[in-house]
Coordinates of C-alpha atoms in Angstrom, one line a residue:
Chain A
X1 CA 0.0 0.0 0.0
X2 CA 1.5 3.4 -0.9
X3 CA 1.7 5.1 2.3
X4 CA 1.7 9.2 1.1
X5 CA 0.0 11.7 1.8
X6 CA -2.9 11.3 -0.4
X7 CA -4.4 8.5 1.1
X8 CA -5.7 11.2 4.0
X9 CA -6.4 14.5 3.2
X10 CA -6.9 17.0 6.1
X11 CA -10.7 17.6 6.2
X12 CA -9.9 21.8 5.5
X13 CA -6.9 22.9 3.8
X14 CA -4.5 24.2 6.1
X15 CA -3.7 27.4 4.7
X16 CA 0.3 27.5 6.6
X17 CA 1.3 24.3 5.7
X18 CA 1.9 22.6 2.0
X19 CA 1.8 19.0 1.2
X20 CA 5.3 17.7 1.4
X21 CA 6.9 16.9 -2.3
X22 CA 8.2 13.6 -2.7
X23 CA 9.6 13.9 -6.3
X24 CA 12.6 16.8 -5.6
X25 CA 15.4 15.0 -4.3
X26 CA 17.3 17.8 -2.8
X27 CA 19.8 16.0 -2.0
X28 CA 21.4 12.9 -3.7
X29 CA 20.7 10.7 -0.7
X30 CA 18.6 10.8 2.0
X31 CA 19.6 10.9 5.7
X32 CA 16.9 8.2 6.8
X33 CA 15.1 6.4 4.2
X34 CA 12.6 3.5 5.2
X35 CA 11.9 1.0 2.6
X36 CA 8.9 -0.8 3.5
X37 CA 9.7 -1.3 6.5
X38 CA 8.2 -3.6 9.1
X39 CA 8.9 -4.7 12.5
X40 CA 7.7 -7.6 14.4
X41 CA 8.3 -8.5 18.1
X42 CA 8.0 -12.5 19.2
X43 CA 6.9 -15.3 16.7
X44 CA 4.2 -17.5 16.0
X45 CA 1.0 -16.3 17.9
X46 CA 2.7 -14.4 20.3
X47 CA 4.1 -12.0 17.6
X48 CA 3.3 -9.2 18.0
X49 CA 3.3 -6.3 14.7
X50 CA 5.0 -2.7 15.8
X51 CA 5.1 -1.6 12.5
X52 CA 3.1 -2.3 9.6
X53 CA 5.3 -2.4 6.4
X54 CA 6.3 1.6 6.1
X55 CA 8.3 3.8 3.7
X56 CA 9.6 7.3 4.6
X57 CA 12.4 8.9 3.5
X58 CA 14.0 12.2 5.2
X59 CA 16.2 14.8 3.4
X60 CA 19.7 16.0 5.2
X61 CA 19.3 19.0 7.1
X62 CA 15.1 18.4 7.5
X63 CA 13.6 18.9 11.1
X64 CA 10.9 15.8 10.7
X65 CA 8.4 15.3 13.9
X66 CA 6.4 12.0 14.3
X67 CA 2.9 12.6 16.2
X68 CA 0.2 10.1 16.5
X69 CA -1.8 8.2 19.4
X70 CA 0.2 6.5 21.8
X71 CA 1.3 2.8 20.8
X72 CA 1.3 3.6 16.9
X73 CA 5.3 2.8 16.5
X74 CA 6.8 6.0 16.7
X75 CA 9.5 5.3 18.8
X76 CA 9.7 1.7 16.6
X77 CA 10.8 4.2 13.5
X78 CA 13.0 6.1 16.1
X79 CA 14.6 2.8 17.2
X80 CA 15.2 1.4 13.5
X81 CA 16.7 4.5 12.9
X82 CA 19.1 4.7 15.7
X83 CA 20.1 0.3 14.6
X84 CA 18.4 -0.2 18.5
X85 CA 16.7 -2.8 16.8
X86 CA 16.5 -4.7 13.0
X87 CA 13.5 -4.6 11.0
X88 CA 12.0 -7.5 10.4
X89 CA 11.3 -7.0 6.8
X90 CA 12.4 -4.2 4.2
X91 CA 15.5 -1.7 5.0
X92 CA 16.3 0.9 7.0
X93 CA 18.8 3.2 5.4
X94 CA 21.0 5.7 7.1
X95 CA 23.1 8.4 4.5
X96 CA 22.2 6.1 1.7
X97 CA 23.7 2.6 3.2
X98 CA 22.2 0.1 5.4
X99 CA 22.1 0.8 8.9
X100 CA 24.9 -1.0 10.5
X101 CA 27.5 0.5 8.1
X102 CA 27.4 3.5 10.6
X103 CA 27.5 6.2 7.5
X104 CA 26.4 8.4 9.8
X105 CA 27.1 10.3 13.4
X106 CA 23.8 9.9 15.5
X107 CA 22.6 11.2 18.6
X108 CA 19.4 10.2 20.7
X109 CA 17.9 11.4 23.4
X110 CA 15.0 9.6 25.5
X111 CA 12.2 11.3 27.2
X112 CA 14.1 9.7 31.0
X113 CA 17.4 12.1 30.5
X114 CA 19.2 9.0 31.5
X115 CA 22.3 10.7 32.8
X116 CA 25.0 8.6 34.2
X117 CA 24.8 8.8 37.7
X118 CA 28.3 8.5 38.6
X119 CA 29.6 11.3 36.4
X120 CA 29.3 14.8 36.7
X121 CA 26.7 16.8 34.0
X122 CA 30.4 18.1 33.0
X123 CA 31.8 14.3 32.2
X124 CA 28.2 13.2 31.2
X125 CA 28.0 15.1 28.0
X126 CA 31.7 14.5 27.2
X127 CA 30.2 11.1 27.1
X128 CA 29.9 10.7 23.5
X129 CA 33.5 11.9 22.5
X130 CA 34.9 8.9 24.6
X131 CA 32.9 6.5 22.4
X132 CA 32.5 8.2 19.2
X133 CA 35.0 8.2 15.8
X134 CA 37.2 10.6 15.1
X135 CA 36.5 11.9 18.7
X136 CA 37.4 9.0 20.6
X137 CA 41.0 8.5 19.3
X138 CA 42.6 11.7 20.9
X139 CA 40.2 11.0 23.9
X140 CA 43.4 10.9 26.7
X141 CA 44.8 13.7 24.9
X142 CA 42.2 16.4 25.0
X143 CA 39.7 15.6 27.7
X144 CA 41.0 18.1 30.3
X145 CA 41.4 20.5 27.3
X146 CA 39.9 21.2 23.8
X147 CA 37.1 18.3 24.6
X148 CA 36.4 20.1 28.2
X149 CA 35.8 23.6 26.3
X150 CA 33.6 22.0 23.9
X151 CA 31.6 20.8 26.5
X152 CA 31.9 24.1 28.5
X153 CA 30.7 26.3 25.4
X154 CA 27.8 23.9 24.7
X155 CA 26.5 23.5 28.1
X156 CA 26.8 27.4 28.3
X157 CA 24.6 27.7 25.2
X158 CA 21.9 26.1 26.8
X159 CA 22.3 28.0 30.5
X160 CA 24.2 25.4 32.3
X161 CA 27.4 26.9 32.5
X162 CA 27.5 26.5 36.2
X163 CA 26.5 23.2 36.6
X164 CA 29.3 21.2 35.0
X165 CA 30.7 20.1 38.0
X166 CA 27.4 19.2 39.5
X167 CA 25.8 15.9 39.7
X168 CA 22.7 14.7 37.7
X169 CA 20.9 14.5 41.1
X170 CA 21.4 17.6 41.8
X171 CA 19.5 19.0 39.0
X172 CA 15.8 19.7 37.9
X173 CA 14.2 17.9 35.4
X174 CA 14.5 20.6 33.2
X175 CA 18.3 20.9 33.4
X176 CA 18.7 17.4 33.2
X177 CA 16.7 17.5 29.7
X178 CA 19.0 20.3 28.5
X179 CA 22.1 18.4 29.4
X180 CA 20.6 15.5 27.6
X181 CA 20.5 17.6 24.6
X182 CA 23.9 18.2 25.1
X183 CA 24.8 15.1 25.1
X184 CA 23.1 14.2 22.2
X185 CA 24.9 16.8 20.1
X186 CA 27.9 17.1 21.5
X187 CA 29.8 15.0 18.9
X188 CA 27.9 17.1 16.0
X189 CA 26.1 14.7 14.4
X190 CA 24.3 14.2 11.4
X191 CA 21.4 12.9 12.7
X192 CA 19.7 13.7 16.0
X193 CA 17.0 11.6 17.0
X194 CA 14.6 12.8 20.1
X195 CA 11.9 10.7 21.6
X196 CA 9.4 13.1 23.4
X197 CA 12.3 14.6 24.9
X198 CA 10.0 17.1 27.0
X199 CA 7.1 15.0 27.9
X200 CA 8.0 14.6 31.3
X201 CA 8.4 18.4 31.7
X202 CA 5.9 21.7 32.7
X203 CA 4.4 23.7 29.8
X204 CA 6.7 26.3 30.9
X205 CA 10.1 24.9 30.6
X206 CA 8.5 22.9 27.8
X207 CA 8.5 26.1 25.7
X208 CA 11.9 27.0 27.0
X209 CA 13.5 24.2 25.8
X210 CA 11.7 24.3 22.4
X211 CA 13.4 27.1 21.8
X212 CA 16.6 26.2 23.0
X213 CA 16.3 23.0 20.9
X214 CA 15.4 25.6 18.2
X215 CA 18.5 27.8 18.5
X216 CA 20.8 24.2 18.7
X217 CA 19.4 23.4 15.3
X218 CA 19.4 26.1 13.6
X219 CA 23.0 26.8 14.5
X220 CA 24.1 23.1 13.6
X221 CA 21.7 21.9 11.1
X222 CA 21.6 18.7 11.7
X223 CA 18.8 16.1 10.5
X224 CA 16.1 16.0 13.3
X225 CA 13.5 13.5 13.5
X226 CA 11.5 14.3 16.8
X227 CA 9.0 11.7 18.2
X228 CA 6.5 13.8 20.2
X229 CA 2.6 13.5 21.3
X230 CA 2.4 17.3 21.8
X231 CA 1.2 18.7 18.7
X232 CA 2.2 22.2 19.1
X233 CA 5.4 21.2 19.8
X234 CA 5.4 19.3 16.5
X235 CA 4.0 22.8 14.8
X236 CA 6.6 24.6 16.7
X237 CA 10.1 22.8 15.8
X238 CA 9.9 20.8 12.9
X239 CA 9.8 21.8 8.9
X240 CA 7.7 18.5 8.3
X241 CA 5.0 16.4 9.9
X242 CA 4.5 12.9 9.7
X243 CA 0.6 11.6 11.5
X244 CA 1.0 7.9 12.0
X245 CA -1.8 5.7 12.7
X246 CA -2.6 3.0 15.6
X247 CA -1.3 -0.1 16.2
X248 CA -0.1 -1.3 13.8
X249 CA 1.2 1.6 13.2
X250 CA 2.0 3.6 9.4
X251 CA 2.6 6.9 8.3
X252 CA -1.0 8.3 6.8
X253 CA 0.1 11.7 6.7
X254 CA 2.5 13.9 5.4
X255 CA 3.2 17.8 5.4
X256 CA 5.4 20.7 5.5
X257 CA 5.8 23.4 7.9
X258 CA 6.3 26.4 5.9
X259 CA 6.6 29.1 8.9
X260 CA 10.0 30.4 8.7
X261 CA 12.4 30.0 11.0
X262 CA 13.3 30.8 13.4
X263 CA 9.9 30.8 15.2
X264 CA 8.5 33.2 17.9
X265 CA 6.8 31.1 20.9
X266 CA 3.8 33.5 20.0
X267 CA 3.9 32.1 17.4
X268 CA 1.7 28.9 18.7
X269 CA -1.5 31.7 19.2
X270 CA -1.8 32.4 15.5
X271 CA -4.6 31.5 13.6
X272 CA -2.6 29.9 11.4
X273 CA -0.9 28.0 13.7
X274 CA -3.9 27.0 15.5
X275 CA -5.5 25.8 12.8
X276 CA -2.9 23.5 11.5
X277 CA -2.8 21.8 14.9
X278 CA -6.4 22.0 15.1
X279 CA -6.3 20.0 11.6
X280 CA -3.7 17.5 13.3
X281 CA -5.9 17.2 16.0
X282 CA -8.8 15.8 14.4
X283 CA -6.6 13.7 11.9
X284 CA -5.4 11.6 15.2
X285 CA -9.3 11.6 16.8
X286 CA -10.0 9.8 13.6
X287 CA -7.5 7.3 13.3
X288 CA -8.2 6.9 17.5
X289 CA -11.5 5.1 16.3
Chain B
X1 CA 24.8 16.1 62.9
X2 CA 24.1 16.1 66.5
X3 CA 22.0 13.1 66.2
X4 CA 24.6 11.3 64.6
X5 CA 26.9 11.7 67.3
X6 CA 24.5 11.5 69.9
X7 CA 23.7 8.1 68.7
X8 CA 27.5 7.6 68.3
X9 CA 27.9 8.4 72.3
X10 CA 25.0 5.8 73.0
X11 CA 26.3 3.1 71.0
X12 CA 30.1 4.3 73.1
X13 CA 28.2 3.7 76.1
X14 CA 26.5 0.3 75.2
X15 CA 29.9 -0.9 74.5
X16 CA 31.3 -0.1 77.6
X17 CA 27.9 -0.9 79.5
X18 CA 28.2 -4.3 78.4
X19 CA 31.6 -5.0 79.6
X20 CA 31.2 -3.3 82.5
X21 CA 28.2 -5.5 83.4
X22 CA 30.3 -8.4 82.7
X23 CA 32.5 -7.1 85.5
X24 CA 30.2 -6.6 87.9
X25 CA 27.5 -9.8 87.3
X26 CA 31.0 -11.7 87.5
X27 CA 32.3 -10.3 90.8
X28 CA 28.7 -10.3 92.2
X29 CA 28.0 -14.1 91.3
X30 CA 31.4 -15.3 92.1
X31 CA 31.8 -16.8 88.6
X32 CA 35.1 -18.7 88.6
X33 CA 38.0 -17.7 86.1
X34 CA 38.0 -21.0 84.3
X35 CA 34.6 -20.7 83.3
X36 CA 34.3 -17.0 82.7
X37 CA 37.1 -14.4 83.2
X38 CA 36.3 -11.0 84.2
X39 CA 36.9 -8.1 81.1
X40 CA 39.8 -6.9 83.6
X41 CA 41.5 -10.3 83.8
X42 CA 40.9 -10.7 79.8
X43 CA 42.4 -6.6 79.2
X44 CA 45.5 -7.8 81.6
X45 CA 46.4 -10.9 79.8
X46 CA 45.7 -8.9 76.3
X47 CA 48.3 -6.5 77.5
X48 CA 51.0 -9.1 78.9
X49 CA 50.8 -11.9 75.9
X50 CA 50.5 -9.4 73.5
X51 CA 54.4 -10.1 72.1
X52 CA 53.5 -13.2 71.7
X53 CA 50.2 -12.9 70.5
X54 CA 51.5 -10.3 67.6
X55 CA 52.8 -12.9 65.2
X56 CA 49.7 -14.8 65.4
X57 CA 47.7 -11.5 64.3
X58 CA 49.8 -11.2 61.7
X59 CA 49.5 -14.4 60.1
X60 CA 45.4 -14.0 60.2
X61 CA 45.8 -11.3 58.9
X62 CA 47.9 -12.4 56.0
X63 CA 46.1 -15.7 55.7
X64 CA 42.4 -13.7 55.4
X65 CA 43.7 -11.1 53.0
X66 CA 45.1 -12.9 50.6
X67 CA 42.5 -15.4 50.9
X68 CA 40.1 -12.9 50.6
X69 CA 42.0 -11.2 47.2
X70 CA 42.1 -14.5 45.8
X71 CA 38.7 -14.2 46.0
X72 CA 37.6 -11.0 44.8
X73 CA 39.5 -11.9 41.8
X74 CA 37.8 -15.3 41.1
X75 CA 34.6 -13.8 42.3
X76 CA 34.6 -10.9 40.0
X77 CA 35.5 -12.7 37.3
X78 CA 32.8 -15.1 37.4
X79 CA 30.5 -12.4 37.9
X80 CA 31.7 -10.2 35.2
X81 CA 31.4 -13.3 33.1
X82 CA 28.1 -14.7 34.0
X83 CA 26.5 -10.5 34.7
X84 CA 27.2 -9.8 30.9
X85 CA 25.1 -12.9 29.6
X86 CA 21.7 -14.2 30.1
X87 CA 23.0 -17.7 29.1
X88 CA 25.7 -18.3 30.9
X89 CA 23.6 -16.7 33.8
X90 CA 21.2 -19.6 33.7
X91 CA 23.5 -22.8 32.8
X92 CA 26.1 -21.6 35.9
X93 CA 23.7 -20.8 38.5
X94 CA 22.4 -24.0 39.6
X95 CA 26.0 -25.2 40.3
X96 CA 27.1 -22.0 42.3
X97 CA 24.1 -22.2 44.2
X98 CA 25.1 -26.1 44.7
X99 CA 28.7 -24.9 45.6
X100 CA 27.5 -21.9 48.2
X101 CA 25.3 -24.3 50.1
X102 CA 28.2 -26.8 51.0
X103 CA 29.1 -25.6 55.0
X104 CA 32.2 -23.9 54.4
X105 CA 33.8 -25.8 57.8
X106 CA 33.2 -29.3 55.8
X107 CA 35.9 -28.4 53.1
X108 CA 38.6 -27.8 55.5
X109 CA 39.9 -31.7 55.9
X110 CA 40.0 -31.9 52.0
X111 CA 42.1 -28.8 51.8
X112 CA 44.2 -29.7 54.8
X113 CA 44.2 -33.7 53.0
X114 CA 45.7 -31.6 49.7
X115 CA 48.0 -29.0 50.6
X116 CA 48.8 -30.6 54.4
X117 CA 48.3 -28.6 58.1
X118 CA 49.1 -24.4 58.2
X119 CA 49.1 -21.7 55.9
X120 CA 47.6 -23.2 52.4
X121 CA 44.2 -24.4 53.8
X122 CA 43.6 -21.2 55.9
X123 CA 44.2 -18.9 52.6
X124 CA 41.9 -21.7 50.6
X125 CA 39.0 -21.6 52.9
X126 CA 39.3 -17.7 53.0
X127 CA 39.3 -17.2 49.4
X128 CA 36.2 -20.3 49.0
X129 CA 33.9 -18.8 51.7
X130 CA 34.2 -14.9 50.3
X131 CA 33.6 -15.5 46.7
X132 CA 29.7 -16.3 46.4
X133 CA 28.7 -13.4 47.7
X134 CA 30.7 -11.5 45.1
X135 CA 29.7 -13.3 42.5
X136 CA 26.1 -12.9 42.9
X137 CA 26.4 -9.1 43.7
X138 CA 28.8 -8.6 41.0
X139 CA 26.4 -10.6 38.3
X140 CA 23.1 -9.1 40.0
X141 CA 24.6 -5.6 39.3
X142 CA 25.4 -6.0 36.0
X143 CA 22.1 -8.1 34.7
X144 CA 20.0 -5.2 36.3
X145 CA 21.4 -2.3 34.7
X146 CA 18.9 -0.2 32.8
X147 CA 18.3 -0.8 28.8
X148 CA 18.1 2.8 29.2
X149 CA 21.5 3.7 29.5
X150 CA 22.8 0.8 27.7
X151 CA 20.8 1.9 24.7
X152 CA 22.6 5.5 25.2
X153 CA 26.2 4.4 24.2
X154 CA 24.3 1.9 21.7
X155 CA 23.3 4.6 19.8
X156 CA 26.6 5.9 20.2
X157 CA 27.8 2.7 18.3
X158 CA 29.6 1.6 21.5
X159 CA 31.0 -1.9 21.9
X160 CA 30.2 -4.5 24.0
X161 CA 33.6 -3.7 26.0
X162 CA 33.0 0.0 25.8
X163 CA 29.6 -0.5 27.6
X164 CA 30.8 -2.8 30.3
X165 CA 33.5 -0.2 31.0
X166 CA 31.0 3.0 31.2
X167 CA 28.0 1.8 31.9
X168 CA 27.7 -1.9 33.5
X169 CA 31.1 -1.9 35.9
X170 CA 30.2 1.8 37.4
X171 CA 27.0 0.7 37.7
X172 CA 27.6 -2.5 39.8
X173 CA 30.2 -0.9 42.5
X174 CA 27.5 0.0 45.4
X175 CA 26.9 -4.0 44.6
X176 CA 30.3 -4.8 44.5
X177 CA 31.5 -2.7 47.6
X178 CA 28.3 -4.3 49.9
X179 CA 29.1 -7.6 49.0
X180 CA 33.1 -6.7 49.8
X181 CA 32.3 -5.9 53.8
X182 CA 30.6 -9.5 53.8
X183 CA 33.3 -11.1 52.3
X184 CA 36.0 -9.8 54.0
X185 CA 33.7 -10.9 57.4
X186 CA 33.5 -14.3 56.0
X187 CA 37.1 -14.6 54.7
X188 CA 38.0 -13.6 58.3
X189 CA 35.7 -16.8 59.8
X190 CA 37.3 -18.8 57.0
X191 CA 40.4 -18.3 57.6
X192 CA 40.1 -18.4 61.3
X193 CA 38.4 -21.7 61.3
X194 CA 41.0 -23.0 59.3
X195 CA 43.5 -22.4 61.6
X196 CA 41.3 -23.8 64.5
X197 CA 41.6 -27.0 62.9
X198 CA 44.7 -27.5 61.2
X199 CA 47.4 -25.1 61.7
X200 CA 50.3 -24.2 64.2
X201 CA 50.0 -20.5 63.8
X202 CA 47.3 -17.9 64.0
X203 CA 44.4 -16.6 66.6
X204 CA 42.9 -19.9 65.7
X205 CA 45.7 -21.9 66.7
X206 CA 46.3 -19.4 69.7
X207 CA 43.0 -19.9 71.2
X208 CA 42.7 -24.1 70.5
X209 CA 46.3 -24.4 71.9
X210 CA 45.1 -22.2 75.3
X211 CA 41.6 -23.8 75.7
X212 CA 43.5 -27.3 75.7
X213 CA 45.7 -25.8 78.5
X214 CA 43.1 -24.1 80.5
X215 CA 44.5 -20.8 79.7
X216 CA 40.7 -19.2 79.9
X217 CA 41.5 -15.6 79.9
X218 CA 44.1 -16.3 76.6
X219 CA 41.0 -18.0 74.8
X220 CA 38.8 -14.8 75.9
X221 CA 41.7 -12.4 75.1
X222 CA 41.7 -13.9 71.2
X223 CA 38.5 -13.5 71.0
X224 CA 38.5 -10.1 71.4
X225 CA 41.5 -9.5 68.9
X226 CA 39.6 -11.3 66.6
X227 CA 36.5 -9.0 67.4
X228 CA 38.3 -5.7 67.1
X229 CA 40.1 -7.0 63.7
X230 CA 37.2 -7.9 62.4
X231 CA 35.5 -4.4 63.1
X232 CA 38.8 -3.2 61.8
X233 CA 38.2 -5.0 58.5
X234 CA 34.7 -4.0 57.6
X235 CA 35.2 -0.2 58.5
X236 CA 37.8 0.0 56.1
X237 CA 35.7 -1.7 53.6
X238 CA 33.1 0.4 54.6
X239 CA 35.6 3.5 54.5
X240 CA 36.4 2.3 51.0
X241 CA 32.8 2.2 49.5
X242 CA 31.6 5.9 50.8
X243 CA 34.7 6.9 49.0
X244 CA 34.0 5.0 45.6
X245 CA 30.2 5.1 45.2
X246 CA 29.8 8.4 47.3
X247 CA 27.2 8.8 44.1
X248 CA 24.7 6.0 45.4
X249 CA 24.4 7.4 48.7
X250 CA 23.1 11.0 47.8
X251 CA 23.0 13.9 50.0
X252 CA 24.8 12.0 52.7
X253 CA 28.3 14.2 53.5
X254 CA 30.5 12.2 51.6
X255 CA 28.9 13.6 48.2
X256 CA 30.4 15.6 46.4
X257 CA 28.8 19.1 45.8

C-alpha cells in the first residue's frame, strides 16, 4: 500500500502548511530512508506487529516530527533508525547505506534524561566523545582541554554553565533534559533523533527548551526527526510532519511546515498556527476510532 | 549532625555498659576464672601476651587477606562473566548455588588432606567462603542495569567492551562494595576456622592451643583480637565504599557538591 499523503487528506486545507513533495530530491541521498519497513516483536501467535510495512524517507538537514496516538510505533521508527533494533522485513537506510555500516554520526535522546549517575553533567555530556570516531582517538589527549571547552561552550549555550561540575541528582528535570540535549549533540552529528524529549516536563520549561532546541538546530543543522505526542510542539520545531496511525502503526500523513524559522513562541497563538494543529488534532481523533 | 553523634555516644556507652556489666555480674556471682574471666582479667592478659600474640595477628591477617584477594579476583571474574550474559547466567547458577550451600567448615579436611596442616588451607578456605557473595552481587549488578542507558552508548555505536567499562562496571560498585564488607567478614571466619583445625599458627591456633591448656583468659583475650580486627576489616571496607560510590548514597556528606 502506498503510504503518502494522499491517502488522508486533512478535512480543510491548512492554509500554513503545503503537502510535502516527494519527487525533488534535494539532496542525492537521503539521511533516513525507510523501505517498507516492518517490525515484528515474538513469533508465532505471540508475535506481535509494531510496524506495519512503512516507507519514509527524510532529506539532510530536514527537522521531521512524528505525532500520533500512543502505541502507533513512533518510537519503533525512532529505534530502526538509531540500529536499537532490526526490522524485520524491508531496509532501513542511514546516509544512503544500510544501517549497521554507521555512514552516519547519530545522537538520541529519550524522554528519561538518562544521565549517568556516577559522572558529573560536566563528564556526562563529554560522554559521546569517549565513544565516538574521530572523537574517541585523541580522547586521553584532549579531555581536560579542547574536549572540556567543547563541552563548556555547549552547556553554556543552553544555560548550564554552572553546573558542569554538579551531579545529575542535583538538577531539575529541566536541566537534566538540557544536558541530555547536550549530550546528544555534543559529537555534532548528522542525525539527532529525540523521543518526546519534553514529555515529562511543565508547559513552561517545555516552551523553554523548544526554543533552545530551536537555537541548537538552527545553529548546527543537523537532521532531526523528533517523536512527540504534543502537537504544538510538533508545529513549533519541525519543517515536516509525519501523522502515524494506531497499532499497527504507518505513516498516513505527510506535510510541510512552511513558517520560517526561526519561530517566535507567539507564534503557537496564530490563527494559522492554531488551525494546522487543530487540523492534526482531528486527523489523530479519527485514526483513534 | 548532632544526632549522629549522639547516637554515636550511645552506641560508646552500650559498649562499655556491656563489659562493665560483665564485670560486675562476675564479681557479684562469684563466677570462677575457668569458666568465665572477668573483662579486667581478659584486658590484663591482652596486655601481657600481647608479644607473643603479635605474630599470630599477623598471620590472620595475611592468611584472610590474601584469601580474601584470591577471592575477589575469582569472584569478579565469574560475575563479570556470567553478569554480561543471560546464558551463561542460567546454565552456571544452579551449580554455584550447589557450591555456596556446602558448609564452608566441611571443606577444610579436603584442603588440609591436599596441601597438608598451616598456611595453604587457611588462605583456601578464605578465598572459597568470600567468593559467592561477590559473585552474585557482581552478576546481579550488572544483569540489572537499565536498557536505558545501555541503549545510550548503543546509539553511540559503542562496543560491547566499551559499555561494560562506562556503563555496566560503574553501575555495579555499590553491589560490589556491599558484597566486599561481607566477604572480608566471611574470609575472616574462613580463615580463622581453618586455623582452629589445622594449623600451628594464627588466633585460631592461639586460642585451641590455650583452651586445651586451660589458659581461659588467653581463649577470651583472642577473642577479642579477633573481634576488634574484624570491626577493623569492615570499617575499612566500609571507608572504601563511601569513598567510591559516594554517588549512590546521595545527600549523605561524603557527596560531592
Amino acid at each position: 500500500m502506498n503510504m503518502t499523503s494522499d491517502i488522508s487528506a486533512p478535512a480543510t486545507p491548512l492554509p500554513a502548511t503545503t503537502v510535502a513533495s516527494r519527487s525533488n530530491p534535494v539532496h542525492a541521498r537521503p539521511a533516513i530512508e525507510l523501505q517498507d519497513a516492518s517490525v515484528i516483536f515474538g513469533k508465532g501467535d505471540q508475535a506481535v506487529t509494531a510496524l506495519t510495512p512503512t516507507t519514509l524517507k527524510m532529506e539532510r538537514g530536514d527537522f521531521l516530527a512524528l505525532v500520533g496516538p500512543s502505541g502507533c510505533g513512533k518510537s519503533t521508527i525512532l529505534r530502526l533508525a538509531s540500529n536499537l533494533i532490526q526490522p524485520s522485513s524491508g531496509n532501513v537506510l542511514l546516509g544512503g547505506r544500510e544501517a549497521a555500516a554507521k555512514e552516519l554520526r547519530i545522537g538520541m535522546a529519550f524522554q528519561n534524561p538518562t544521565m549517568l549517575p556516577w559522572r558529573s553533567i560536566e563528564k556526562n555530556v563529554m560522554l559521546p566523545l569517549k565513544i565516538v570516531e574521530p572523537f574517541k582517538r585523541t580522547f586521553q589527549r584532549d579531555r581536560k582541554g579542547a574536549y572540556r571547552d567543547r563541552v563548556h561552550a555547549l552547556l553554556e549555550q543552553v544555560g548550564l554553565k554552572d553546573f558542569a561540575g554538579h551531579f545529575p541528582w542535583q538538577l531539575s528535570g529541566g536541566m537534566l533534559q538540557r544536558a541530555n540535549l547536550c549530550r546528544a549533540l555534543i559529537h555534532d552529528p548528522d542525525l539527532l533523533l529525540l523521543d518526546e524529549p519534553f514529555g515529562a516536563l511543565d508547559q513552561f520549561t517545555r516552551e523553554e527548551l523548544w526554543q533552545v532546541l530551536q537555537d541548537l538546530y538552527l545553529d548546527r543543522q543537523p537532521t532531526v526527526l523528533l517523536v512527540t505526542h504534543d502537537l504544538r510542539e510538533a508545529g513549533f520545531l519541525a519543517r515536516r510532519i509525519c501523522v502515524m496511525s494506531a497499532r499497527p502503526g504507518r505513516v498516513i500523513s505527510d506535510r510541510a511546515v512552511t513558517m520560517p524559522q526561526p519561530r517566535d513562541i507567539s507564534v503557537i497563538y496564530s490563527p494559522d498556527f492554531v488551525e494546522m494543529t487543530q487540523g492534526l488534532r482531528e486527523l489523530i481523533a479519527q485514526i483513534r476510532k | 549532625m548532632t544526632e549522629t553523634n549522639k547516637i554515636r555516644s550511645m552506641s560508646f556507652s552500650l559498649i562499655l555498659g556491656f563489659f562493665l556489666m560483665w564485670e560486675v555480674l562476675c564479681i557479684m556471682l562469684n563466677v570462677s576464672d575457668l569458666i568465665l574471666p572477668r573483662p579486667s582479667e581478659i584486658a590484663v592478659t591482652l596486655w601481657t601476651r600481647f608479644p607473643v600474640l603479635w605474630p599470630h595477628i599477623l598471620q590472620t591477617l595475611y592468611s584472610t587477606l590474601t584469601g580474601f584477594s584470591l577471592g575477589v579476583i575469582i569472584g569478579v571474574s565469574i560475575g563479570v562473566l556470567i553478569g554480561t550474559s543471560r546464558v551463561a547466567y542460567g546454565v552456571a547458577y544452579p551449580l554455584l548455588v550447589g557450591f555456596s550451600s556446602i558448609p564452608k567448615v566441611a571443606v577444610v579436611p579436603i584442603f588440609v588432606l591436599w596441601f597438608g596442616s598451616g598456611t595453604t588451607p587457611a588462605i583456601l578456605t578464605a578465598m572459597v567462603i568470600c567468593v559467592f557473595p561477590i559473585v552474585v552481587n557482581i552478576s546481579t549488578g550488572l544483569a540489572t542495569t537499565e536498557p536505558d542507558l545501555e541503549d545510550v552508548l548503543k546509539t553511540l555505536g559503542a562496543s560491547k567492551s566499551e559499555i561494560l567499562w562506562n556503563v555496566g562496571l560503574p553501575r555495579t560498585m555499590p553491589y560490589f562494595f556491599a558484597s566486599l564488607k561481607v566477604a572480608i567478614t566471611l574470609s575472616f571466619v574462613g580463615a580463622v576456622l581453618s586455623e582452629t583445625v589445622a594449623s600451628n599458627r594464627g588466633i585460631g591456633n592461639v586460642m585451641m592451643t590455650a583452651s586445651s591448656n586451660f589458659q581461659v583468659s588467653l581463649v577470651f583475650a583472642g577473642l577479642i583480637v579477633l573481634a576488634l580486627m574484624g570491626v577493623a576489616l569492615y570499617a575499612f571496607f566500609s571507608f572504601l565504599e563511601s569513598r567510591v560510590t559516594g554517588w549512590a548514597t546521595r545527600g549523605n556528606d561524603i557527596a560531592v557538591t
